[in-house]
Structure formats: C-alpha cells, structure tokens
Amino acid sequence: MFKLDEVKAHCDVPCGIYDPSAAQIAALSVIRMIDLMNTAEKGADDVAYHNDMARYVAVKETEAIKCKDEIAIIWGDFIKPPHLIKYPDLHTLAHKIMMLGGAAKQHASREKGMELLAAVNEFAAIFWEIKGVKTQTVTAPYAPSESVISPVL
Amino acid sequence: MIRLFKVSGHSLFPLFQDGERIFCVKIFNFTKFKTSNIVVFEKEPHGLMIKQIKAIDEKGYFVQGTDAFSIDSRDFGPIKRESIKYKVLFKF
C-alpha cells in the first residue's frame, strides 16, 4: 500500500560479500585430486611418480581446508538465528561439512569427496534461498565435471 | 511527530526481526531516555540506524545491537543526543 523507509540493524561490514562458490570449487578440487591419485601411473621414473602423488595429496589437503574455511565463514558470520528457525538443520549440515572436509584429508576415497560436494551443494542451495536468489544445477565445465548448485544470475 | 519504519538486518534479533515494521515518535528537548530504549539515529556513513541504548553517560549514548557482529557503539563509540531522531514505541 505504501513503502516505509528502512532503518538499518546491520551486522558485520556493511554489504559484506558471501558466496559458497569458493567452497564448491574447493570440493571439486578435492575430487579432482582423488581422481588424479587413482589414475596416476607408476612408470619407470619412480621419483616423478612420488613427486606427482605428493603434490596431489598436498593440493587435496589445502582444498579440503579451504572448503571448510569458506563454509565456516558463511556459517559463523552470515547465518543468523532467524535463519535457523527456517532451516533448523543448518547447524547439523555445517558440522557435517566440517567432518566431511576432515575425512577428505584423511582418506583418498572418491565417495567421501562426493559426499563433501553434495553437502556443500546443499548448503549453497539454502544460502541462495536465504538471499532470495534462484538456483540451478549445472555441470562443472571442467574435470571432475560434477554437478554444482549455482545462482541464476 | 510519528514515523513508521521497516527494520533491515538482524542485529537486534530477537527483539526486532528483519522486515518488521516499527512505530516511532520524534525526539523533542523534553524526551527522556533510559537504558534498554530502542532508538533510531543518524550515523554516517550508515544512514538511519536502529539500536538499543546500553548506557548513558557524559560521553553520550552507548548504543548496541543484540548480535555479536552488530555494527554499533562498540565500533563507532557513543552517539550524541542530537543524532537520535526517534524513539521506538512498538512493532506491528
């Protein structure tokens, strides 16, 4: 009927930028590293093989930590009590991502990597719904070519 | 004298939620404040803000949100009485 002026009850830095895509890319990177580890061939050059494998493990470790960090920032800074009323399982989901991120470091299991990506995608879907942005499921245009939830921009 | 606003943000949850409408009265020289009052005030560069008065002393009015990340006097210090424009009476 009529528009009211707004008064700001804002938190954090105004216009803070939050986006779960960094966590999704990190989860895809974990899966990619696991794929590379599983397909690496131990040829005649033993040193080169171990060098490659060490790099895959190091990147997997880094990306799993990055995935956890990116989700933890959104969870801790952006998510507010009113969001938890609408999404009561959000704490459980965020904790699940923390545990799956740890498992991704501990193991070289593609299945666990996919579980991490699925949980991060679920978190992303809720995040964009809170922001009032429609989402779509798309296939990443690079290996490992898995599905990710992305905003319709 | 009377002004209606819409709250934007979560820093006063659960007292006020994002999107809630509030009924306010203008501040006059005779208006008295006490701690726990919710006030609307002007603060650059943020514009019109809404927070709760936590303390009043010679330095001014210390306003604060209920959220740990709220931007308030913990960041910009106490505000002057002149910057307080409205007192919130109730939400509707």
PDB file of C-alpha atoms in Angstrom:
ATOM      1  CA  MET A   1       0.000   0.000   0.000  1.00  0.00           C
ATOM      2  CA  PHE A   2       2.842   2.386   0.885  1.00  0.00           C
ATOM      3  CA  LYS A   3       6.566   1.995   1.206  1.00  0.00           C
ATOM      4  CA  LEU A   4       8.260   2.524   4.536  1.00  0.00           C
ATOM      5  CA  ASP A   5      11.748   3.948   4.912  1.00  0.00           C
ATOM      6  CA  GLU A   6      14.252   1.497   6.302  1.00  0.00           C
ATOM      7  CA  VAL A   7      16.312   1.710   9.462  1.00  0.00           C
ATOM      8  CA  LYS A   8      19.446  -0.373   9.476  1.00  0.00           C
ATOM      9  CA  ALA A   9      20.009  -3.094  12.031  1.00  0.00           C
ATOM     10  CA  HIS A  10      23.001  -4.437  10.152  1.00  0.00           C
ATOM     11  CA  CYS A  11      25.847  -6.639  11.271  1.00  0.00           C
ATOM     12  CA  ASP A  12      29.432  -7.187  10.135  1.00  0.00           C
ATOM     13  CA  VAL A  13      30.912  -4.956   7.463  1.00  0.00           C
ATOM     14  CA  PRO A  14      28.025  -3.406   5.522  1.00  0.00           C
ATOM     15  CA  CYS A  15      27.476  -5.047   2.125  1.00  0.00           C
ATOM     16  CA  GLY A  16      29.684  -7.990   3.164  1.00  0.00           C
ATOM     17  CA  ILE A  17      30.297 -10.387   0.297  1.00  0.00           C
ATOM     18  CA  TYR A  18      29.455 -14.028   0.958  1.00  0.00           C
ATOM     19  CA  ASP A  19      29.428 -16.722  -1.713  1.00  0.00           C
ATOM     20  CA  PRO A  20      29.594 -20.514  -1.316  1.00  0.00           C
ATOM     21  CA  SER A  21      31.067 -20.973  -4.802  1.00  0.00           C
ATOM     22  CA  ALA A  22      34.616 -20.909  -3.401  1.00  0.00           C
ATOM     23  CA  ALA A  23      33.706 -23.894  -1.183  1.00  0.00           C
ATOM     24  CA  GLN A  24      32.132 -25.691  -4.131  1.00  0.00           C
ATOM     25  CA  ILE A  25      35.254 -25.199  -6.264  1.00  0.00           C
ATOM     26  CA  ALA A  26      37.382 -26.443  -3.369  1.00  0.00           C
ATOM     27  CA  ALA A  27      35.213 -29.570  -3.028  1.00  0.00           C
ATOM     28  CA  LEU A  28      35.503 -30.179  -6.792  1.00  0.00           C
ATOM     29  CA  SER A  29      39.283 -29.794  -6.466  1.00  0.00           C
ATOM     30  CA  VAL A  30      39.361 -32.450  -3.744  1.00  0.00           C
ATOM     31  CA  ILE A  31      37.537 -34.877  -6.042  1.00  0.00           C
ATOM     32  CA  ARG A  32      39.836 -33.975  -8.923  1.00  0.00           C
ATOM     33  CA  MET A  33      42.926 -34.690  -6.842  1.00  0.00           C
ATOM     34  CA  ILE A  34      41.493 -38.057  -5.766  1.00  0.00           C
ATOM     35  CA  ASP A  35      40.817 -38.896  -9.435  1.00  0.00           C
ATOM     36  CA  LEU A  36      44.385 -37.982 -10.367  1.00  0.00           C
ATOM     37  CA  MET A  37      45.742 -40.072  -7.498  1.00  0.00           C
ATOM     38  CA  ASN A  38      43.696 -43.059  -8.624  1.00  0.00           C
ATOM     39  CA  THR A  39      44.777 -42.803 -12.247  1.00  0.00           C
ATOM     40  CA  ALA A  40      48.436 -41.891 -11.750  1.00  0.00           C
ATOM     41  CA  GLU A  41      50.683 -44.423 -13.442  1.00  0.00           C
ATOM     42  CA  LYS A  42      53.827 -45.599 -11.805  1.00  0.00           C
ATOM     43  CA  GLY A  43      56.130 -45.593 -14.801  1.00  0.00           C
ATOM     44  CA  ALA A  44      59.875 -46.016 -14.983  1.00  0.00           C
ATOM     45  CA  ASP A  45      60.507 -42.693 -13.237  1.00  0.00           C
ATOM     46  CA  ASP A  46      59.787 -43.545  -9.624  1.00  0.00           C
ATOM     47  CA  VAL A  47      60.796 -40.125  -8.346  1.00  0.00           C
ATOM     48  CA  ALA A  48      58.448 -38.335 -10.747  1.00  0.00           C
ATOM     49  CA  TYR A  49      55.579 -40.575  -9.650  1.00  0.00           C
ATOM     50  CA  HIS A  50      56.139 -39.807  -5.980  1.00  0.00           C
ATOM     51  CA  ASN A  51      56.550 -36.135  -6.765  1.00  0.00           C
ATOM     52  CA  ASP A  52      53.186 -36.092  -8.568  1.00  0.00           C
ATOM     53  CA  MET A  53      51.485 -38.051  -5.805  1.00  0.00           C
ATOM     54  CA  ALA A  54      52.869 -35.757  -3.109  1.00  0.00           C
ATOM     55  CA  ARG A  55      51.556 -32.748  -4.996  1.00  0.00           C
ATOM     56  CA  TYR A  56      48.084 -34.289  -5.394  1.00  0.00           C
ATOM     57  CA  VAL A  57      47.948 -35.023  -1.674  1.00  0.00           C
ATOM     58  CA  ALA A  58      49.160 -31.530  -0.775  1.00  0.00           C
ATOM     59  CA  VAL A  59      46.556 -29.859  -3.010  1.00  0.00           C
ATOM     60  CA  LYS A  60      43.812 -32.165  -1.702  1.00  0.00           C
ATOM     61  CA  GLU A  61      44.777 -31.180   1.847  1.00  0.00           C
ATOM     62  CA  THR A  62      44.788 -27.468   1.035  1.00  0.00           C
ATOM     63  CA  GLU A  63      41.481 -27.538  -0.855  1.00  0.00           C
ATOM     64  CA  ALA A  64      39.700 -29.549   1.865  1.00  0.00           C
ATOM     65  CA  ILE A  65      40.795 -26.953   4.444  1.00  0.00           C
ATOM     66  CA  LYS A  66      39.728 -24.121   2.125  1.00  0.00           C
ATOM     67  CA  CYS A  67      36.306 -25.758   1.684  1.00  0.00           C
ATOM     68  CA  LYS A  68      35.842 -25.945   5.457  1.00  0.00           C
ATOM     69  CA  ASP A  69      37.045 -22.363   5.948  1.00  0.00           C
ATOM     70  CA  GLU A  70      34.707 -20.916   3.314  1.00  0.00           C
ATOM     71  CA  ILE A  71      31.672 -22.675   4.795  1.00  0.00           C
ATOM     72  CA  ALA A  72      32.704 -21.755   8.339  1.00  0.00           C
ATOM     73  CA  ILE A  73      32.814 -18.050   7.395  1.00  0.00           C
ATOM     74  CA  ILE A  74      29.300 -18.100   5.932  1.00  0.00           C
ATOM     75  CA  TRP A  75      28.028 -20.241   8.801  1.00  0.00           C
ATOM     76  CA  GLY A  76      29.591 -18.098  11.510  1.00  0.00           C
ATOM     77  CA  ASP A  77      29.220 -14.621  10.030  1.00  0.00           C
ATOM     78  CA  PHE A  78      26.265 -14.622   7.646  1.00  0.00           C
ATOM     79  CA  ILE A  79      23.879 -17.136   9.190  1.00  0.00           C
ATOM     80  CA  LYS A  80      21.749 -15.541  11.914  1.00  0.00           C
ATOM     81  CA  PRO A  81      19.310 -17.005  14.460  1.00  0.00           C
ATOM     82  CA  PRO A  82      16.237 -16.205  12.307  1.00  0.00           C
ATOM     83  CA  HIS A  83      17.708 -18.342   9.502  1.00  0.00           C
ATOM     84  CA  LEU A  84      17.937 -21.271  11.893  1.00  0.00           C
ATOM     85  CA  ILE A  85      14.235 -21.009  12.618  1.00  0.00           C
ATOM     86  CA  LYS A  86      13.521 -21.573   8.928  1.00  0.00           C
ATOM     87  CA  TYR A  87      16.377 -24.044   8.409  1.00  0.00           C
ATOM     88  CA  PRO A  88      16.683 -25.908  11.740  1.00  0.00           C
ATOM     89  CA  ASP A  89      19.119 -28.476  10.293  1.00  0.00           C
ATOM     90  CA  LEU A  90      21.632 -25.862   9.171  1.00  0.00           C
ATOM     91  CA  HIS A  91      23.950 -26.352  12.167  1.00  0.00           C
ATOM     92  CA  THR A  92      23.929 -30.096  11.571  1.00  0.00           C
ATOM     93  CA  LEU A  93      24.680 -29.579   7.879  1.00  0.00           C
ATOM     94  CA  ALA A  94      27.565 -27.178   8.581  1.00  0.00           C
ATOM     95  CA  HIS A  95      29.026 -29.597  11.123  1.00  0.00           C
ATOM     96  CA  LYS A  96      28.650 -32.423   8.597  1.00  0.00           C
ATOM     97  CA  ILE A  97      30.697 -30.384   6.105  1.00  0.00           C
ATOM     98  CA  MET A  98      33.386 -29.834   8.730  1.00  0.00           C
ATOM     99  CA  MET A  99      33.586 -33.589   9.312  1.00  0.00           C
ATOM    100  CA  LEU A 100      33.497 -34.476   5.612  1.00  0.00           C
ATOM    101  CA  GLY A 101      36.256 -31.927   4.977  1.00  0.00           C
ATOM    102  CA  GLY A 102      38.332 -33.695   7.601  1.00  0.00           C
ATOM    103  CA  ALA A 103      37.532 -37.065   6.059  1.00  0.00           C
ATOM    104  CA  ALA A 104      38.593 -35.747   2.644  1.00  0.00           C
ATOM    105  CA  LYS A 105      42.018 -35.020   4.100  1.00  0.00           C
ATOM    106  CA  GLN A 106      42.222 -38.327   5.924  1.00  0.00           C
ATOM    107  CA  HIS A 107      41.160 -40.538   3.030  1.00  0.00           C
ATOM    108  CA  ALA A 108      41.588 -40.795  -0.717  1.00  0.00           C
ATOM    109  CA  SER A 109      38.043 -42.002  -1.265  1.00  0.00           C
ATOM    110  CA  ARG A 110      36.108 -40.543  -4.181  1.00  0.00           C
ATOM    111  CA  GLU A 111      32.899 -41.479  -2.429  1.00  0.00           C
ATOM    112  CA  LYS A 112      33.810 -39.277   0.540  1.00  0.00           C
ATOM    113  CA  GLY A 113      34.778 -36.456  -1.817  1.00  0.00           C
ATOM    114  CA  MET A 114      31.367 -36.709  -3.475  1.00  0.00           C
ATOM    115  CA  GLU A 115      29.666 -36.647  -0.079  1.00  0.00           C
ATOM    116  CA  LEU A 116      31.538 -33.440   0.701  1.00  0.00           C
ATOM    117  CA  LEU A 117      30.429 -31.860  -2.581  1.00  0.00           C
ATOM    118  CA  ALA A 118      26.805 -32.943  -2.014  1.00  0.00           C
ATOM    119  CA  ALA A 119      26.758 -31.390   1.459  1.00  0.00           C
ATOM    120  CA  VAL A 120      28.349 -28.160   0.203  1.00  0.00           C
ATOM    121  CA  ASN A 121      25.799 -28.023  -2.623  1.00  0.00           C
ATOM    122  CA  GLU A 122      23.003 -28.452  -0.096  1.00  0.00           C
ATOM    123  CA  PHE A 123      24.464 -25.606   1.963  1.00  0.00           C
ATOM    124  CA  ALA A 124      24.752 -23.446  -1.187  1.00  0.00           C
ATOM    125  CA  ALA A 125      21.100 -24.085  -2.078  1.00  0.00           C
ATOM    126  CA  ILE A 126      19.994 -22.906   1.385  1.00  0.00           C
ATOM    127  CA  PHE A 127      22.328 -19.898   1.252  1.00  0.00           C
ATOM    128  CA  TRP A 128      20.919 -18.684  -2.071  1.00  0.00           C
ATOM    129  CA  GLU A 129      17.360 -19.325  -0.902  1.00  0.00           C
ATOM    130  CA  ILE A 130      18.033 -17.086   2.118  1.00  0.00           C
ATOM    131  CA  LYS A 131      19.359 -14.448  -0.273  1.00  0.00           C
ATOM    132  CA  GLY A 132      16.226 -14.805  -2.415  1.00  0.00           C
ATOM    133  CA  VAL A 133      18.231 -15.895  -5.445  1.00  0.00           C
ATOM    134  CA  LYS A 134      17.012 -18.731  -7.667  1.00  0.00           C
ATOM    135  CA  THR A 135      19.416 -21.600  -8.242  1.00  0.00           C
ATOM    136  CA  GLN A 136      20.079 -24.184 -10.897  1.00  0.00           C
ATOM    137  CA  THR A 137      22.035 -27.412 -11.046  1.00  0.00           C
ATOM    138  CA  VAL A 138      24.839 -27.223 -13.591  1.00  0.00           C
ATOM    139  CA  THR A 139      27.714 -29.475 -14.510  1.00  0.00           C
ATOM    140  CA  ALA A 140      31.129 -28.003 -13.839  1.00  0.00           C
ATOM    141  CA  PRO A 141      32.714 -27.264 -17.244  1.00  0.00           C
ATOM    142  CA  TYR A 142      35.996 -28.853 -16.150  1.00  0.00           C
ATOM    143  CA  ALA A 143      37.135 -32.113 -14.615  1.00  0.00           C
ATOM    144  CA  PRO A 144      35.780 -33.738 -12.498  1.00  0.00           C
ATOM    145  CA  SER A 145      32.626 -32.456 -14.283  1.00  0.00           C
ATOM    146  CA  GLU A 146      30.356 -32.990 -11.298  1.00  0.00           C
ATOM    147  CA  SER A 147      27.087 -31.182 -10.537  1.00  0.00           C
ATOM    148  CA  VAL A 148      27.055 -27.935  -8.613  1.00  0.00           C
ATOM    149  CA  ILE A 149      24.267 -25.668  -7.415  1.00  0.00           C
ATOM    150  CA  SER A 150      24.747 -22.190  -8.854  1.00  0.00           C
ATOM    151  CA  PRO A 151      22.734 -18.967  -8.684  1.00  0.00           C
ATOM    152  CA  VAL A 152      20.682 -17.936 -11.699  1.00  0.00           C
ATOM    153  CA  LEU A 153      22.185 -14.516 -12.401  1.00  0.00           C
TER     154      LEU A 153
ATOM    155  CA  MET B   1       5.922  13.505  15.170  1.00  0.00           C
ATOM    156  CA  ILE B   2       5.108   9.905  14.406  1.00  0.00           C
ATOM    157  CA  ARG B   3       7.072   7.859  11.927  1.00  0.00           C
ATOM    158  CA  LEU B   4       6.852   4.282  10.675  1.00  0.00           C
ATOM    159  CA  PHE B   5       9.925   2.375   9.556  1.00  0.00           C
ATOM    160  CA  LYS B   6      10.857  -1.063   8.340  1.00  0.00           C
ATOM    161  CA  VAL B   7      13.765  -2.822  10.069  1.00  0.00           C
ATOM    162  CA  SER B   8      16.524  -4.073   7.784  1.00  0.00           C
ATOM    163  CA  GLY B   9      19.006  -6.574   9.228  1.00  0.00           C
ATOM    164  CA  HIS B  10      19.321  -8.982  12.128  1.00  0.00           C
ATOM    165  CA  SER B  11      21.408  -7.113  14.686  1.00  0.00           C
ATOM    166  CA  LEU B  12      18.507  -6.708  17.129  1.00  0.00           C
ATOM    167  CA  PHE B  13      17.209 -10.266  16.936  1.00  0.00           C
ATOM    168  CA  PRO B  14      15.108 -11.465  18.744  1.00  0.00           C
ATOM    169  CA  LEU B  15      13.781  -8.027  19.783  1.00  0.00           C
ATOM    170  CA  PHE B  16      13.276  -6.983  16.180  1.00  0.00           C
ATOM    171  CA  GLN B  17      13.473  -9.128  13.090  1.00  0.00           C
ATOM    172  CA  ASP B  18      14.454  -8.253   9.567  1.00  0.00           C
ATOM    173  CA  GLY B  19      11.437  -6.811   7.736  1.00  0.00           C
ATOM    174  CA  GLU B  20       9.421  -5.950  10.830  1.00  0.00           C
ATOM    175  CA  ARG B  21       7.671  -2.576  10.944  1.00  0.00           C
ATOM    176  CA  ILE B  22       8.075  -0.221  13.857  1.00  0.00           C
ATOM    177  CA  PHE B  23       6.114   2.701  15.242  1.00  0.00           C
ATOM    178  CA  CYS B  24       8.325   5.593  16.394  1.00  0.00           C
ATOM    179  CA  VAL B  25       7.935   9.051  17.906  1.00  0.00           C
ATOM    180  CA  LYS B  26      10.117  12.036  17.181  1.00  0.00           C
ATOM    181  CA  ILE B  27      12.619  13.216  19.781  1.00  0.00           C
ATOM    182  CA  PHE B  28      11.997  16.554  21.484  1.00  0.00           C
ATOM    183  CA  ASN B  29      14.061  18.505  24.016  1.00  0.00           C
ATOM    184  CA  PHE B  30      11.929  17.126  26.809  1.00  0.00           C
ATOM    185  CA  THR B  31      12.247  13.493  25.660  1.00  0.00           C
ATOM    186  CA  LYS B  32      13.872  11.328  28.278  1.00  0.00           C
ATOM    187  CA  PHE B  33      15.871   8.192  27.610  1.00  0.00           C
ATOM    188  CA  LYS B  34      16.765   5.220  29.717  1.00  0.00           C
ATOM    189  CA  THR B  35      18.841   2.142  29.059  1.00  0.00           C
ATOM    190  CA  SER B  36      17.005  -0.550  27.112  1.00  0.00           C
ATOM    191  CA  ASN B  37      15.202   2.074  24.981  1.00  0.00           C
ATOM    192  CA  ILE B  38      15.340   1.299  21.277  1.00  0.00           C
ATOM    193  CA  VAL B  39      16.233   4.352  19.224  1.00  0.00           C
ATOM    194  CA  VAL B  40      16.583   5.373  15.603  1.00  0.00           C
ATOM    195  CA  PHE B  41      19.560   7.622  14.972  1.00  0.00           C
ATOM    196  CA  GLU B  42      21.605   9.097  12.152  1.00  0.00           C
ATOM    197  CA  LYS B  43      25.107   7.767  11.765  1.00  0.00           C
ATOM    198  CA  GLU B  44      27.274   8.363   8.733  1.00  0.00           C
ATOM    199  CA  PRO B  45      28.147   6.533   6.554  1.00  0.00           C
ATOM    200  CA  HIS B  46      25.419   4.082   7.539  1.00  0.00           C
ATOM    201  CA  GLY B  47      22.435   6.423   7.490  1.00  0.00           C
ATOM    202  CA  LEU B  48      19.462   5.799   9.778  1.00  0.00           C
ATOM    203  CA  MET B  49      20.249   3.012  12.231  1.00  0.00           C
ATOM    204  CA  ILE B  50      18.278   1.291  14.971  1.00  0.00           C
ATOM    205  CA  LYS B  51      19.931   0.029  18.169  1.00  0.00           C
ATOM    206  CA  GLN B  52      19.319  -0.343  21.876  1.00  0.00           C
ATOM    207  CA  ILE B  53      20.679   2.116  24.464  1.00  0.00           C
ATOM    208  CA  LYS B  54      23.018   0.200  26.747  1.00  0.00           C
ATOM    209  CA  ALA B  55      24.477   3.056  28.767  1.00  0.00           C
ATOM    210  CA  ILE B  56      24.160   6.833  29.133  1.00  0.00           C
ATOM    211  CA  ASP B  57      26.979   8.950  30.496  1.00  0.00           C
ATOM    212  CA  GLU B  58      28.754  12.259  29.925  1.00  0.00           C
ATOM    213  CA  LYS B  59      30.331  10.886  26.730  1.00  0.00           C
ATOM    214  CA  GLY B  60      26.942  10.251  25.167  1.00  0.00           C
ATOM    215  CA  TYR B  61      24.666   7.351  24.433  1.00  0.00           C
ATOM    216  CA  PHE B  62      26.209   3.917  24.034  1.00  0.00           C
ATOM    217  CA  VAL B  63      24.000   2.021  21.601  1.00  0.00           C
ATOM    218  CA  GLN B  64      24.325  -1.652  20.854  1.00  0.00           C
ATOM    219  CA  GLY B  65      22.679  -4.493  18.931  1.00  0.00           C
ATOM    220  CA  THR B  66      21.983  -7.907  20.383  1.00  0.00           C
ATOM    221  CA  ASP B  67      24.067  -9.693  17.741  1.00  0.00           C
ATOM    222  CA  ALA B  68      27.780 -10.239  18.332  1.00  0.00           C
ATOM    223  CA  PHE B  69      28.552  -8.847  14.879  1.00  0.00           C
ATOM    224  CA  SER B  70      26.316  -5.797  15.191  1.00  0.00           C
ATOM    225  CA  ILE B  71      27.786  -2.508  13.999  1.00  0.00           C
ATOM    226  CA  ASP B  72      27.201  -0.160  16.909  1.00  0.00           C
ATOM    227  CA  SER B  73      28.906   1.904  19.610  1.00  0.00           C
ATOM    228  CA  ARG B  74      31.412  -0.899  20.044  1.00  0.00           C
ATOM    229  CA  ASP B  75      32.702   0.224  16.614  1.00  0.00           C
ATOM    230  CA  PHE B  76      31.933   3.928  16.363  1.00  0.00           C
ATOM    231  CA  GLY B  77      31.705   4.902  20.032  1.00  0.00           C
ATOM    232  CA  PRO B  78      28.853   6.623  21.850  1.00  0.00           C
ATOM    233  CA  ILE B  79      26.477   8.817  19.864  1.00  0.00           C
ATOM    234  CA  LYS B  80      25.300  12.323  20.673  1.00  0.00           C
ATOM    235  CA  ARG B  81      21.752  13.069  21.755  1.00  0.00           C
ATOM    236  CA  GLU B  82      21.269  15.300  18.696  1.00  0.00           C
ATOM    237  CA  SER B  83      21.819  12.345  16.379  1.00  0.00           C
ATOM    238  CA  ILE B  84      18.923  10.406  17.934  1.00  0.00           C
ATOM    239  CA  LYS B  85      15.884  11.105  15.763  1.00  0.00           C
ATOM    240  CA  TYR B  86      13.183   8.738  17.006  1.00  0.00           C
ATOM    241  CA  LYS B  87      12.318   6.503  19.908  1.00  0.00           C
ATOM    242  CA  VAL B  88      10.727   3.163  19.049  1.00  0.00           C
ATOM    243  CA  LEU B  89       7.439   2.523  20.812  1.00  0.00           C
ATOM    244  CA  PHE B  90       6.372  -0.820  19.392  1.00  0.00           C
ATOM    245  CA  LYS B  91       6.481  -3.084  16.377  1.00  0.00           C
ATOM    246  CA  PHE B  92       3.461  -4.065  14.371  1.00  0.00           C
TER     247      PHE B  92
END
